[in-house]
Amino acid sequence: MRVINAKNADEAVKLAAETFIEAADARPDAPIGLATGGTMDGIYLKLKELGFRPKTQHAFALDEYEGLEPGSENSYAAELTDKFVERLGWTGTLHVPGTGHYSGETGLELLEQRLTELGPISVQLLGLGSNGHIAFNEPGSEFASTTRLVELHPATRSDNARFFPSLEDVPTHAYTQGLATISRSSCLLLVVLGERKRPALSQALTAPSPQTPLAALLDHENLTLITDQVL
Ligand code: GLP
């Protein structure tokens, strides 16, 4: 793992955007992997500022809430359409687990299949939940897991309630790429910002276990961690 200690969040976001562009442009025909959450907001803005024009025709989302109304502004499909697809004027295909062709059990298998056919992903953006989740792989997730429907941890629902009208509106379940699915990407770019994330990050690095999903990715041959936290 390559660790880049940024002096603050702004520097981390800039380094993350530059690293993402470099890795995506190095393999222009490969799909890219997108993530959501507050940490990614700044990165997507920076991609626009740096004039990034994705050359790939395919982007895969890591995860999606289950049970939202189609087109809900809280869906990750809507968030990525707004913050990545439309902002960058990109005309490729966004593949989102649990939606459209990728609905239901067979849809999730189809997503894995499409990833295999089109992949591997050149660069996968990753954030970290304050409880240590990766995408929506909660603590205790199988390291060999693939794309599936999962129940969200109460801590995840409560963290993400800030994006919804109330906690009750946060879905209880979600679709997520599995840890094994994510580890198939050529390059993993993990961005961890803020004091709030430090305990989860430090636990995964110093005491990796089935309770720290990041542990499944620590042996990846091309994992870069960009953080504003001193480890
Ligand atoms: C959501 C996403 C995760 C992301 C996490 C961190 O739960 N499913 O993929 O890593 O948010 O979010 P934030 O950056 O808002 O702390």
Coordinates of C-alpha atoms and ligand atoms in Angstrom, one line a residue:
M1 CA 0.0 0.0 0.0
R2 CA 1.2 3.5 -0.9
V3 CA 0.2 6.0 1.8
I4 CA 0.0 9.7 1.0
N5 CA -0.3 12.0 4.0
A6 CA -1.8 15.2 2.9
K7 CA -1.5 18.3 5.0
N8 CA -5.2 19.0 4.9
A9 CA -8.4 17.9 3.2
D10 CA -8.0 20.3 0.3
E11 CA -4.6 18.9 -0.6
A12 CA -5.9 15.4 -0.2
V13 CA -8.8 16.1 -2.6
K14 CA -6.5 17.6 -5.2
L15 CA -4.0 14.7 -5.0
A16 CA -6.9 12.2 -5.2
A17 CA -8.4 13.9 -8.3
E18 CA -4.9 14.0 -10.0
T19 CA -4.2 10.4 -9.1
F20 CA -7.6 9.3 -10.4
I21 CA -7.1 11.2 -13.7
E22 CA -3.7 9.7 -14.2
A23 CA -4.8 6.2 -13.6
A24 CA -8.0 6.5 -15.7
D25 CA -6.1 8.1 -18.6
A26 CA -3.4 5.4 -18.5
R27 CA -6.0 2.8 -19.4
P28 CA -8.6 4.7 -21.4
D29 CA -10.5 1.7 -22.7
A30 CA -11.0 0.2 -19.2
P31 CA -14.1 1.2 -17.1
I32 CA -13.7 3.4 -14.0
G33 CA -15.1 2.8 -10.6
L34 CA -17.1 5.6 -8.8
A35 CA -18.0 6.0 -5.2
T36 CA -20.4 8.3 -3.3
G37 CA -20.6 10.1 0.0
G38 CA -19.4 13.5 1.3
T39 CA -15.7 12.7 0.7
M40 CA -16.3 12.2 -3.0
D41 CA -18.1 15.5 -3.5
G42 CA -14.9 17.5 -3.4
I43 CA -13.1 15.0 -5.7
Y44 CA -15.8 15.2 -8.4
L45 CA -15.7 19.0 -8.2
K46 CA -11.9 18.9 -8.6
L47 CA -12.2 16.6 -11.6
K48 CA -14.3 19.2 -13.3
E49 CA -11.9 22.0 -12.2
L50 CA -9.0 20.1 -13.7
G51 CA -10.8 19.6 -17.0
F52 CA -11.1 15.8 -16.8
R53 CA -12.7 14.3 -19.8
P54 CA -13.3 10.6 -19.2
K55 CA -12.3 8.6 -22.3
T56 CA -13.9 5.4 -21.1
Q57 CA -17.4 4.5 -22.1
H58 CA -18.2 2.7 -18.9
A59 CA -18.3 3.6 -15.2
F60 CA -19.4 1.3 -12.4
A61 CA -21.0 2.5 -9.2
L62 CA -20.0 0.7 -6.0
D63 CA -23.4 0.6 -4.4
E64 CA -27.0 1.8 -4.3
Y65 CA -29.8 2.0 -1.7
E66 CA -32.6 -0.5 -2.0
G67 CA -36.2 0.6 -2.1
L68 CA -36.0 4.2 -3.0
E69 CA -38.6 5.6 -5.5
P70 CA -37.2 5.5 -9.0
G71 CA -35.4 8.7 -9.7
S72 CA -35.2 9.6 -6.0
E73 CA -32.6 12.4 -5.5
N74 CA -31.2 10.3 -2.6
S75 CA -30.2 7.5 -4.9
Y76 CA -26.6 7.1 -5.8
A77 CA -27.5 6.8 -9.4
A78 CA -29.0 10.3 -9.2
E79 CA -26.0 11.6 -7.3
L80 CA -23.4 10.2 -9.7
T81 CA -25.5 11.4 -12.7
D82 CA -25.5 14.9 -11.2
K83 CA -21.9 15.1 -9.9
F84 CA -20.0 13.1 -12.5
V85 CA -22.0 12.3 -15.7
E86 CA -23.7 15.7 -16.2
R87 CA -21.0 17.9 -14.6
L88 CA -18.3 16.4 -16.8
G89 CA -20.5 16.2 -19.9
W90 CA -19.7 12.5 -20.1
T91 CA -21.8 10.4 -22.5
G92 CA -20.8 6.9 -21.4
T93 CA -22.9 4.3 -19.5
L94 CA -23.2 4.3 -15.7
H95 CA -23.7 0.8 -14.4
V96 CA -25.4 0.8 -11.0
P97 CA -26.1 -2.4 -8.9
G98 CA -29.7 -3.1 -8.2
T99 CA -31.1 -0.7 -10.9
G100 CA -32.5 -1.3 -14.4
H101 CA -30.9 -4.5 -15.9
Y102 CA -29.1 -5.0 -12.7
S103 CA -32.2 -5.5 -10.5
G104 CA -32.9 -8.6 -8.6
E105 CA -30.7 -11.6 -8.0
T106 CA -30.0 -12.3 -11.7
G107 CA -29.3 -8.5 -12.2
L108 CA -26.6 -8.6 -9.6
E109 CA -25.0 -11.6 -11.3
L110 CA -25.3 -9.7 -14.6
L111 CA -23.4 -6.8 -13.1
E112 CA -20.5 -9.1 -12.0
Q113 CA -20.5 -10.6 -15.5
R114 CA -20.4 -7.2 -17.2
L115 CA -17.5 -6.2 -14.9
T116 CA -15.6 -9.3 -15.9
E117 CA -16.3 -8.7 -19.6
L118 CA -15.4 -5.0 -19.6
G119 CA -12.9 -4.9 -16.8
P120 CA -10.8 -4.8 -14.9
I121 CA -11.6 -1.3 -13.7
S122 CA -8.6 1.0 -14.2
V123 CA -9.1 2.9 -11.0
Q124 CA -11.7 2.5 -8.2
L125 CA -12.5 5.4 -5.9
L126 CA -13.2 4.3 -2.3
G127 CA -14.2 6.0 0.8
L128 CA -14.4 4.6 4.4
G129 CA -17.4 4.6 6.6
S130 CA -16.9 5.8 10.2
N131 CA -17.7 2.2 11.3
G132 CA -15.2 0.9 8.7
H133 CA -17.5 0.0 5.9
I134 CA -16.2 -0.1 2.3
A135 CA -18.9 0.6 -0.2
F136 CA -21.7 -1.0 1.8
N137 CA -19.7 -3.9 3.0
E138 CA -20.3 -3.6 6.7
P139 CA -18.0 -5.0 9.4
G140 CA -18.2 -8.8 9.3
S141 CA -18.6 -8.9 5.5
E142 CA -17.0 -11.9 3.9
F143 CA -13.7 -11.0 2.3
A144 CA -14.7 -13.3 -0.6
S145 CA -18.1 -11.5 -1.1
T146 CA -19.5 -10.5 -4.5
T147 CA -22.3 -8.0 -5.4
R148 CA -25.3 -8.6 -3.2
L149 CA -28.2 -7.1 -1.2
V150 CA -27.1 -6.3 2.4
E151 CA -28.7 -4.9 5.5
L152 CA -27.2 -1.6 6.6
H153 CA -25.6 -1.2 10.0
P154 CA -27.5 1.2 12.3
A155 CA -24.3 3.4 12.5
T156 CA -24.3 3.6 8.7
R157 CA -27.9 4.6 8.6
S158 CA -27.4 7.2 11.3
D159 CA -24.2 8.6 9.5
N160 CA -26.0 8.9 6.2
A161 CA -29.2 10.3 7.7
R162 CA -27.8 13.8 7.1
F163 CA -28.5 13.3 3.4
F164 CA -32.2 12.4 4.0
P165 CA -35.2 14.3 5.5
S166 CA -35.0 12.0 8.6
L167 CA -33.4 8.8 9.9
E168 CA -36.6 6.9 9.1
D169 CA -36.2 7.8 5.5
V170 CA -32.8 6.1 5.2
P171 CA -33.2 2.7 3.6
T172 CA -32.5 -0.3 5.8
H173 CA -30.9 -2.3 2.9
A174 CA -28.6 -1.6 -0.1
Y175 CA -26.9 -3.3 -3.0
T176 CA -23.1 -3.3 -2.9
Q177 CA -20.2 -4.7 -4.9
G178 CA -18.5 -7.2 -2.7
L179 CA -15.0 -7.0 -1.3
A180 CA -13.8 -9.6 -3.8
T181 CA -15.4 -7.7 -6.6
I182 CA -13.7 -4.5 -5.5
S183 CA -10.3 -6.1 -5.2
R184 CA -10.4 -7.1 -8.9
S185 CA -9.8 -3.4 -9.9
S186 CA -6.3 -2.6 -11.2
C187 CA -5.9 0.3 -8.9
L188 CA -7.7 1.2 -5.7
L189 CA -7.8 4.8 -4.5
L190 CA -8.9 5.1 -0.9
V191 CA -9.6 8.6 0.4
V192 CA -10.1 9.0 4.1
L193 CA -10.6 12.5 5.5
G194 CA -11.3 13.8 9.0
E195 CA -10.8 12.9 12.6
R196 CA -14.1 11.0 12.6
K197 CA -12.7 8.3 10.3
R198 CA -9.4 7.9 12.2
P199 CA -10.5 5.2 14.6
A200 CA -11.8 3.0 11.8
L201 CA -8.8 3.6 9.6
S202 CA -6.3 2.9 12.4
Q203 CA -8.1 -0.2 13.5
A204 CA -8.1 -1.7 10.0
L205 CA -4.4 -0.9 9.6
T206 CA -3.1 -2.0 13.0
A207 CA -5.6 -4.8 13.9
P208 CA -7.1 -6.1 10.6
S209 CA -9.8 -8.6 11.2
P210 CA -13.2 -9.7 9.7
Q211 CA -14.6 -6.7 11.5
T212 CA -12.5 -4.3 9.4
P213 CA -13.6 -4.7 5.7
L214 CA -10.6 -2.7 4.5
A215 CA -8.5 -5.6 5.6
A216 CA -9.7 -7.5 2.6
L217 CA -8.0 -5.0 0.3
L218 CA -4.7 -4.3 2.2
D219 CA -2.8 -6.9 0.2
H220 CA -3.9 -5.4 -3.1
E221 CA -0.9 -4.8 -5.4
N222 CA -1.9 -1.3 -6.2
L223 CA -3.7 0.3 -3.3
T224 CA -3.2 4.0 -2.6
L225 CA -4.4 5.6 0.6
I226 CA -4.7 9.4 0.6
T227 CA -5.5 10.8 4.0
D228 CA -5.3 14.1 6.0
Q229 CA -4.9 12.1 9.2
V230 CA -1.5 11.4 10.8
L231 CA -1.4 7.6 11.2
Ligands
GLP1 C1 -21.5 5.8 2.0 C2 -21.0 5.0 0.9 C3 -19.6 4.6 1.0 C4 -18.7 5.7 1.5 C5 -19.2 6.3 2.8 C6 -18.4 7.4 3.3 O1 -21.9 5.0 3.1 N1 -21.8 3.8 0.6 O2 -19.1 4.0 -0.2 O3 -17.4 5.3 1.6 O4 -20.6 6.7 2.5 O5 -19.1 8.6 3.3 P1 -18.6 10.0 3.6 O6 -17.6 10.4 2.7 O7 -19.9 10.8 3.5 O8 -18.2 9.9 5.0

